[in-house]
Amino acid sequence: MDQLKRHRVYDLLKNDSTHLIGGMVNVKGWVRTRRGNKKVAFIALNDGSIIHNIQVVVDVQAFQDDELLRKVTTGACISVNGKLVESQGKGQAVEIQAEAIKVYGTADPLTYPLQKKGHSLEFLREIAHLRPRTNTFGAIFRIRHALSFAIHQFFNDHGFYYLHTPIITGSDAEGAGAMFRVTTLDLKKPPLTEKGEIDFSKDFFGKETNLTVSGQLEGELGALALSNIYTFGPTFRAENSNTSRHLSEFWMIEPEMAFYDIHDNMDLAEAFLKHLVAYIVEHCEDDLAFLQKMYDNELMERLRMVLDNEFVRLTYTRAVDILIQSGQSFEFPVEWGMDLQSEHERYLVEQSFGKPVILTDYPKGIKAFYMKMNDDGRTVRAMDVLFPGIGEIIGGSQREEDYERLQSRIREMGIPEEDVWWYLETRKFGTAPHSGFGLGFERLMLFVTGMGNIRDVIPFPRAPQNAEF
Ligand code: ATP
Ligand code: MN
């Protein structure tokens, strides 16, 4: 029965399949539901290619094999040969009249965890090995794919090169967060130096190494040769922050551009985000409609808010004034010099302006060593993009390109020069003004899906106490 070419459910329901009507087709997938009576059975079959199920109609009496039909229960994987016909029922254009069914894998109704619908997201997190088979996670992972594709497409169309930066790094200068150590030393009896400290010269790389928190420093090396590059890879932070917006392993997109100042940087960030949102609105209609209906009835409205508005640009100092004058009582009271919390960021976006906001010129004390100093000596050329419902979605800056000034910032902040000599050398040989930013991929996923918890927008979330699947 396997001679027929398999059609994806997508091809039958989404693409025009009228030329196939009346002919035999094969579909394979997982049974979502089975209902009916002694005469006729309706199987809703899903193969993950699209959120919709194809309806398979079985004439139970004509179908000799009772034993086989009993195995066709929710969760079972089957292959169906049948005639494609115009659907009698509502909700779908075509359906399949089954002629032969093969069961690849049964799913015992007594123990299959997704037997019933309507499980909580919390429960589904505990069965991350099976949750891709739900409508919700199917929709999310298809959107995740589309968004990844749109990112590469945008940069390719704009003359950027995809640069692969290392995942294992020998420097922890970025200071973006606590790091995960990479070692092959025997933790029970590590080699010791004469002083009794762990002797990392005996470790695999001959020095201490960690998982990267950002590809930016290496990205800059690329930009100072190829002009426009971007990275898109996993990053790791060992912060013990159990929030709905932080993961221990997340994906980051980091473009880095020679000859861009902070204004060019902001223009790029705005065009980039708008392109990505527009791409999803155009290509993921069915999945978005599902998420809007099930989880967030303001989803499309927020996506439109990004597409239809110019982002507001203002300085950190202005923003602090607005927050203080708002009279709003925040959990963390606002004062100049503090790092803004997501409650402040969201107030600016959702209450003050009703549009995405780009904040610039942050106090140097709360930003990284590589950001270009402003003439006032107190602020740096940073830019954070703030989104509704999320807060910070992008962090970026114009970079310090002056050798002496960068070196004195490195000393001021106590960063060992032997860790960043290679980075400093780019300012010694053919330095250039340049800028870049980092977009947290899962923060953007939260925004475009309307989901509330970052663990639900990545297939296998890594978070404190959580690395089972
Ligand atoms: P936050 O203050 O929200 O922790 P950050 O200032 O540490 O963010 P950056 O170091 O600027 O963030 O990282 C760049 C981007 O990566 C952020 O704008 C955000 O979108 C994303 N990001 C940062 N930390 C995480 C994390 N732990 N999980 C998921 N995304 C993150
Ligand atoms: Mn952080």
mmCIF file of N, CA, C and O in Angstrom, residues 113-170:
data_model
loop_
_atom_site.group_PDB
_atom_site.id
_atom_site.type_symbol
_atom_site.label_atom_id
_atom_site.label_comp_id
_atom_site.label_asym_id
_atom_site.label_seq_id
_atom_site.Cartn_x
_atom_site.Cartn_y
_atom_site.Cartn_z
ATOM 1 N N PRO A 113 -0.271 10.543 27.138
ATOM 2 C CA PRO A 113 -0.491 11.768 27.922
ATOM 3 C C PRO A 113 -1.334 12.824 27.203
ATOM 4 O O PRO A 113 -1.895 13.685 27.859
ATOM 5 N N LEU A 114 -1.406 12.777 25.870
ATOM 6 C CA LEU A 114 -2.167 13.803 25.159
ATOM 7 C C LEU A 114 -3.523 13.275 24.696
ATOM 8 O O LEU A 114 -4.102 13.773 23.735
ATOM 9 N N GLN A 115 -4.008 12.284 25.409
ATOM 10 C CA GLN A 115 -5.287 11.685 25.076
ATOM 11 C C GLN A 115 -6.397 12.745 25.063
ATOM 12 O O GLN A 115 -7.219 12.795 24.172
ATOM 13 N N LYS A 116 -6.383 13.603 26.081
ATOM 14 C CA LYS A 116 -7.398 14.657 26.176
ATOM 15 C C LYS A 116 -6.829 15.979 25.690
ATOM 16 O O LYS A 116 -5.625 16.206 25.734
ATOM 17 N N LYS A 117 -7.718 16.880 25.278
ATOM 18 C CA LYS A 117 -7.286 18.221 24.872
ATOM 19 C C LYS A 117 -7.234 19.146 26.078
ATOM 20 O O LYS A 117 -7.724 18.810 27.148
ATOM 21 N N GLY A 118 -6.673 20.333 25.873
ATOM 22 C CA GLY A 118 -6.766 21.391 26.871
ATOM 23 C C GLY A 118 -5.842 21.252 28.065
ATOM 24 O O GLY A 118 -6.159 21.693 29.162
ATOM 25 N N HIS A 119 -4.674 20.640 27.862
ATOM 26 C CA HIS A 119 -3.691 20.592 28.949
ATOM 27 C C HIS A 119 -3.105 21.966 29.202
ATOM 28 O O HIS A 119 -2.989 22.777 28.290
ATOM 29 N N SER A 120 -2.680 22.200 30.440
ATOM 30 C CA SER A 120 -2.058 23.492 30.747
ATOM 31 C C SER A 120 -0.658 23.533 30.143
ATOM 32 O O SER A 120 -0.018 22.496 29.924
ATOM 33 N N LEU A 121 -0.176 24.757 29.898
ATOM 34 C CA LEU A 121 1.184 24.916 29.367
ATOM 35 C C LEU A 121 2.209 24.373 30.362
ATOM 36 O O LEU A 121 3.238 23.823 29.965
ATOM 37 N N GLU A 122 1.911 24.517 31.651
ATOM 38 C CA GLU A 122 2.816 23.993 32.687
ATOM 39 C C GLU A 122 2.950 22.469 32.549
ATOM 40 O O GLU A 122 4.044 21.924 32.593
ATOM 41 N N PHE A 123 1.822 21.804 32.399
ATOM 42 C CA PHE A 123 1.872 20.353 32.236
ATOM 43 C C PHE A 123 2.638 19.977 30.965
ATOM 44 O O PHE A 123 3.466 19.065 30.966
ATOM 45 N N LEU A 124 2.366 20.708 29.890
ATOM 46 C CA LEU A 124 3.023 20.377 28.619
ATOM 47 C C LEU A 124 4.540 20.546 28.706
ATOM 48 O O LEU A 124 5.292 19.840 28.039
ATOM 49 N N ARG A 125 4.998 21.498 29.549
ATOM 50 C CA ARG A 125 6.446 21.663 29.744
ATOM 51 C C ARG A 125 7.063 20.400 30.327
ATOM 52 O O ARG A 125 8.230 20.097 30.083
ATOM 53 N N GLU A 126 6.278 19.665 31.110
ATOM 54 C CA GLU A 126 6.799 18.432 31.711
ATOM 55 C C GLU A 126 6.823 17.279 30.720
ATOM 56 O O GLU A 126 7.431 16.247 30.992
ATOM 57 N N ILE A 127 6.154 17.452 29.596
ATOM 58 C CA ILE A 127 6.234 16.416 28.550
ATOM 59 C C ILE A 127 6.726 17.057 27.245
ATOM 60 O O ILE A 127 6.106 16.946 26.197
ATOM 61 N N ALA A 128 7.880 17.726 27.374
ATOM 62 C CA ALA A 128 8.443 18.433 26.212
ATOM 63 C C ALA A 128 8.753 17.476 25.062
ATOM 64 O O ALA A 128 8.897 17.909 23.925
ATOM 65 N N HIS A 129 8.856 16.173 25.363
ATOM 66 C CA HIS A 129 9.117 15.210 24.276
ATOM 67 C C HIS A 129 7.868 14.982 23.427
ATOM 68 O O HIS A 129 7.968 14.526 22.295
ATOM 69 N N LEU A 130 6.693 15.290 23.961
ATOM 70 C CA LEU A 130 5.455 15.052 23.212
ATOM 71 C C LEU A 130 4.711 16.325 22.834
ATOM 72 O O LEU A 130 3.847 16.315 21.953
ATOM 73 N N ARG A 131 5.069 17.444 23.495
ATOM 74 C CA ARG A 131 4.263 18.638 23.253
ATOM 75 C C ARG A 131 4.322 19.178 21.812
ATOM 76 O O ARG A 131 3.404 19.870 21.396
ATOM 77 N N PRO A 132 5.382 18.842 21.027
ATOM 78 C CA PRO A 132 5.326 19.295 19.620
ATOM 79 C C PRO A 132 4.094 18.778 18.890
ATOM 80 O O PRO A 132 3.720 19.315 17.848
ATOM 81 N N ARG A 133 3.443 17.739 19.407
ATOM 82 C CA ARG A 133 2.276 17.176 18.721
ATOM 83 C C ARG A 133 0.976 17.910 19.042
ATOM 84 O O ARG A 133 -0.087 17.492 18.599
ATOM 85 N N THR A 134 1.043 18.961 19.838
ATOM 86 C CA THR A 134 -0.172 19.738 20.098
ATOM 87 C C THR A 134 -0.296 20.844 19.059
ATOM 88 O O THR A 134 0.698 21.260 18.457
ATOM 89 N N ASN A 135 -1.495 21.355 18.883
ATOM 90 C CA ASN A 135 -1.699 22.476 17.960
ATOM 91 C C ASN A 135 -0.857 23.671 18.355
ATOM 92 O O ASN A 135 -0.249 24.328 17.511
ATOM 93 N N THR A 136 -0.832 23.953 19.652
ATOM 94 C CA THR A 136 -0.107 25.130 20.131
ATOM 95 C C THR A 136 1.366 25.060 19.751
ATOM 96 O O THR A 136 1.916 26.005 19.174
ATOM 97 N N PHE A 137 2.013 23.939 20.059
ATOM 98 C CA PHE A 137 3.453 23.894 19.813
ATOM 99 C C PHE A 137 3.781 23.679 18.340
ATOM 100 O O PHE A 137 4.812 24.153 17.861
ATOM 101 N N GLY A 138 2.882 23.033 17.631
ATOM 102 C CA GLY A 138 3.060 22.986 16.182
ATOM 103 C C GLY A 138 3.101 24.395 15.620
ATOM 104 O O GLY A 138 3.994 24.757 14.835
ATOM 105 N N ALA A 139 2.134 25.214 16.019
ATOM 106 C CA ALA A 139 2.069 26.594 15.532
ATOM 107 C C ALA A 139 3.335 27.360 15.910
ATOM 108 O O ALA A 139 3.945 28.049 15.089
ATOM 109 N N ILE A 140 3.755 27.208 17.165
ATOM 110 C CA ILE A 140 4.925 27.960 17.644
ATOM 111 C C ILE A 140 6.187 27.546 16.889
ATOM 112 O O ILE A 140 6.979 28.401 16.470
ATOM 113 N N PHE A 141 6.372 26.258 16.685
ATOM 114 C CA PHE A 141 7.619 25.827 16.041
ATOM 115 C C PHE A 141 7.621 26.135 14.547
ATOM 116 O O PHE A 141 8.677 26.373 13.967
ATOM 117 N N ARG A 142 6.455 26.158 13.934
ATOM 118 C CA ARG A 142 6.428 26.591 12.529
ATOM 119 C C ARG A 142 6.761 28.081 12.428
ATOM 120 O O ARG A 142 7.494 28.516 11.529
ATOM 121 N N ILE A 143 6.238 28.867 13.374
ATOM 122 C CA ILE A 143 6.563 30.299 13.378
ATOM 123 C C ILE A 143 8.057 30.497 13.641
ATOM 124 O O ILE A 143 8.720 31.334 13.020
ATOM 125 N N ARG A 144 8.586 29.691 14.538
ATOM 126 C CA ARG A 144 10.021 29.793 14.857
ATOM 127 C C ARG A 144 10.873 29.541 13.603
ATOM 128 O O ARG A 144 11.854 30.238 13.339
ATOM 129 N N HIS A 145 10.472 28.574 12.836
ATOM 130 C CA HIS A 145 11.174 28.304 11.578
ATOM 131 C C HIS A 145 11.059 29.503 10.627
ATOM 132 O O HIS A 145 12.055 29.964 10.057
ATOM 133 N N ALA A 146 9.835 30.000 10.465
ATOM 134 C CA ALA A 146 9.610 31.097 9.517
ATOM 135 C C ALA A 146 10.418 32.335 9.915
ATOM 136 O O ALA A 146 10.990 33.034 9.078
ATOM 137 N N LEU A 147 10.472 32.580 11.219
ATOM 138 C CA LEU A 147 11.210 33.735 11.713
ATOM 139 C C LEU A 147 12.709 33.577 11.450
ATOM 140 O O LEU A 147 13.386 34.529 11.040
ATOM 141 N N SER A 148 13.225 32.383 11.648
ATOM 142 C CA SER A 148 14.653 32.138 11.373
ATOM 143 C C SER A 148 14.949 32.387 9.901
ATOM 144 O O SER A 148 15.939 33.025 9.540
ATOM 145 N N PHE A 149 14.070 31.871 9.064
ATOM 146 C CA PHE A 149 14.253 32.044 7.629
ATOM 147 C C PHE A 149 14.234 33.527 7.257
ATOM 148 O O PHE A 149 15.082 34.010 6.499
ATOM 149 N N ALA A 150 13.272 34.263 7.816
ATOM 150 C CA ALA A 150 13.138 35.693 7.506
ATOM 151 C C ALA A 150 14.372 36.479 7.943
ATOM 152 O O ALA A 150 14.755 37.462 7.305
ATOM 153 N N ILE A 151 14.991 36.046 9.028
ATOM 154 C CA ILE A 151 16.204 36.718 9.510
ATOM 155 C C ILE A 151 17.331 36.563 8.480
ATOM 156 O O ILE A 151 17.964 37.534 8.068
ATOM 157 N N HIS A 152 17.556 35.337 8.053
ATOM 158 C CA HIS A 152 18.604 35.116 7.049
ATOM 159 C C HIS A 152 18.276 35.854 5.749
ATOM 160 O O HIS A 152 19.146 36.434 5.111
ATOM 161 N N GLN A 153 17.015 35.830 5.383
ATOM 162 C CA GLN A 153 16.601 36.494 4.151
ATOM 163 C C GLN A 153 16.866 38.004 4.214
ATOM 164 O O GLN A 153 17.418 38.594 3.284
ATOM 165 N N PHE A 154 16.479 38.612 5.343
ATOM 166 C CA PHE A 154 16.674 40.057 5.487
ATOM 167 C C PHE A 154 18.148 40.412 5.326
ATOM 168 O O PHE A 154 18.504 41.314 4.566
ATOM 169 N N PHE A 155 18.995 39.708 6.036
ATOM 170 C CA PHE A 155 20.413 40.068 5.984
ATOM 171 C C PHE A 155 21.021 39.762 4.614
ATOM 172 O O PHE A 155 21.816 40.540 4.089
ATOM 173 N N ASN A 156 20.634 38.642 4.061
ATOM 174 C CA ASN A 156 21.153 38.321 2.730
ATOM 175 C C ASN A 156 20.770 39.411 1.727
ATOM 176 O O ASN A 156 21.596 39.866 0.928
ATOM 177 N N ASP A 157 19.521 39.862 1.794
ATOM 178 C CA ASP A 157 19.052 40.907 0.874
ATOM 179 C C ASP A 157 19.743 42.246 1.106
ATOM 180 O O ASP A 157 19.727 43.111 0.240
ATOM 181 N N HIS A 158 20.275 42.443 2.315
ATOM 182 C CA HIS A 158 20.920 43.722 2.632
ATOM 183 C C HIS A 158 22.437 43.651 2.594
ATOM 184 O O HIS A 158 23.119 44.540 3.104
ATOM 185 N N GLY A 159 22.982 42.582 2.021
ATOM 186 C CA GLY A 159 24.437 42.512 1.847
ATOM 187 C C GLY A 159 25.217 42.182 3.107
ATOM 188 O O GLY A 159 26.381 42.558 3.237
ATOM 189 N N PHE A 160 24.578 41.473 4.046
ATOM 190 C CA PHE A 160 25.283 41.047 5.261
ATOM 191 C C PHE A 160 25.753 39.603 5.085
ATOM 192 O O PHE A 160 25.063 38.789 4.482
ATOM 193 N N TYR A 161 26.907 39.281 5.674
ATOM 194 C CA TYR A 161 27.406 37.913 5.643
ATOM 195 C C TYR A 161 27.204 37.241 6.998
ATOM 196 O O TYR A 161 27.434 37.854 8.047
ATOM 197 N N TYR A 162 26.780 35.988 6.939
ATOM 198 C CA TYR A 162 26.529 35.195 8.157
ATOM 199 C C TYR A 162 27.871 34.683 8.674
ATOM 200 O O TYR A 162 28.530 33.892 8.005
ATOM 201 N N LEU A 163 28.273 35.152 9.837
ATOM 202 C CA LEU A 163 29.558 34.779 10.425
ATOM 203 C C LEU A 163 29.323 33.835 11.603
ATOM 204 O O LEU A 163 28.534 34.150 12.493
ATOM 205 N N HIS A 164 29.998 32.701 11.588
ATOM 206 C CA HIS A 164 29.844 31.743 12.688
ATOM 207 C C HIS A 164 30.882 32.017 13.752
ATOM 208 O O HIS A 164 32.065 31.806 13.536
ATOM 209 N N THR A 165 30.430 32.497 14.886
ATOM 210 C CA THR A 165 31.338 32.812 15.987
ATOM 211 C C THR A 165 31.364 31.615 16.938
ATOM 212 O O THR A 165 30.442 30.806 16.953
ATOM 213 N N PRO A 166 32.437 31.498 17.722
ATOM 214 C CA PRO A 166 32.598 30.267 18.503
ATOM 215 C C PRO A 166 31.611 30.157 19.661
ATOM 216 O O PRO A 166 31.168 31.159 20.217
ATOM 217 N N ILE A 167 31.303 28.928 20.012
ATOM 218 C CA ILE A 167 30.428 28.661 21.151
ATOM 219 C C ILE A 167 31.256 28.483 22.420
ATOM 220 O O ILE A 167 30.860 28.890 23.502
ATOM 221 N N ILE A 168 32.454 27.899 22.252
ATOM 222 C CA ILE A 168 33.378 27.815 23.384
ATOM 223 C C ILE A 168 34.305 29.013 23.314
ATOM 224 O O ILE A 168 34.893 29.282 22.267
ATOM 225 N N THR A 169 34.407 29.751 24.412
ATOM 226 C CA THR A 169 35.204 30.967 24.377
ATOM 227 C C THR A 169 36.222 30.996 25.516
ATOM 228 O O THR A 169 35.973 30.451 26.587
ATOM 229 N N GLY A 170 37.345 31.623 25.231
ATOM 230 C CA GLY A 170 38.396 31.733 26.229
ATOM 231 C C GLY A 170 38.350 33.044 26.991
ATOM 232 O O GLY A 170 39.151 33.276 27.882
#
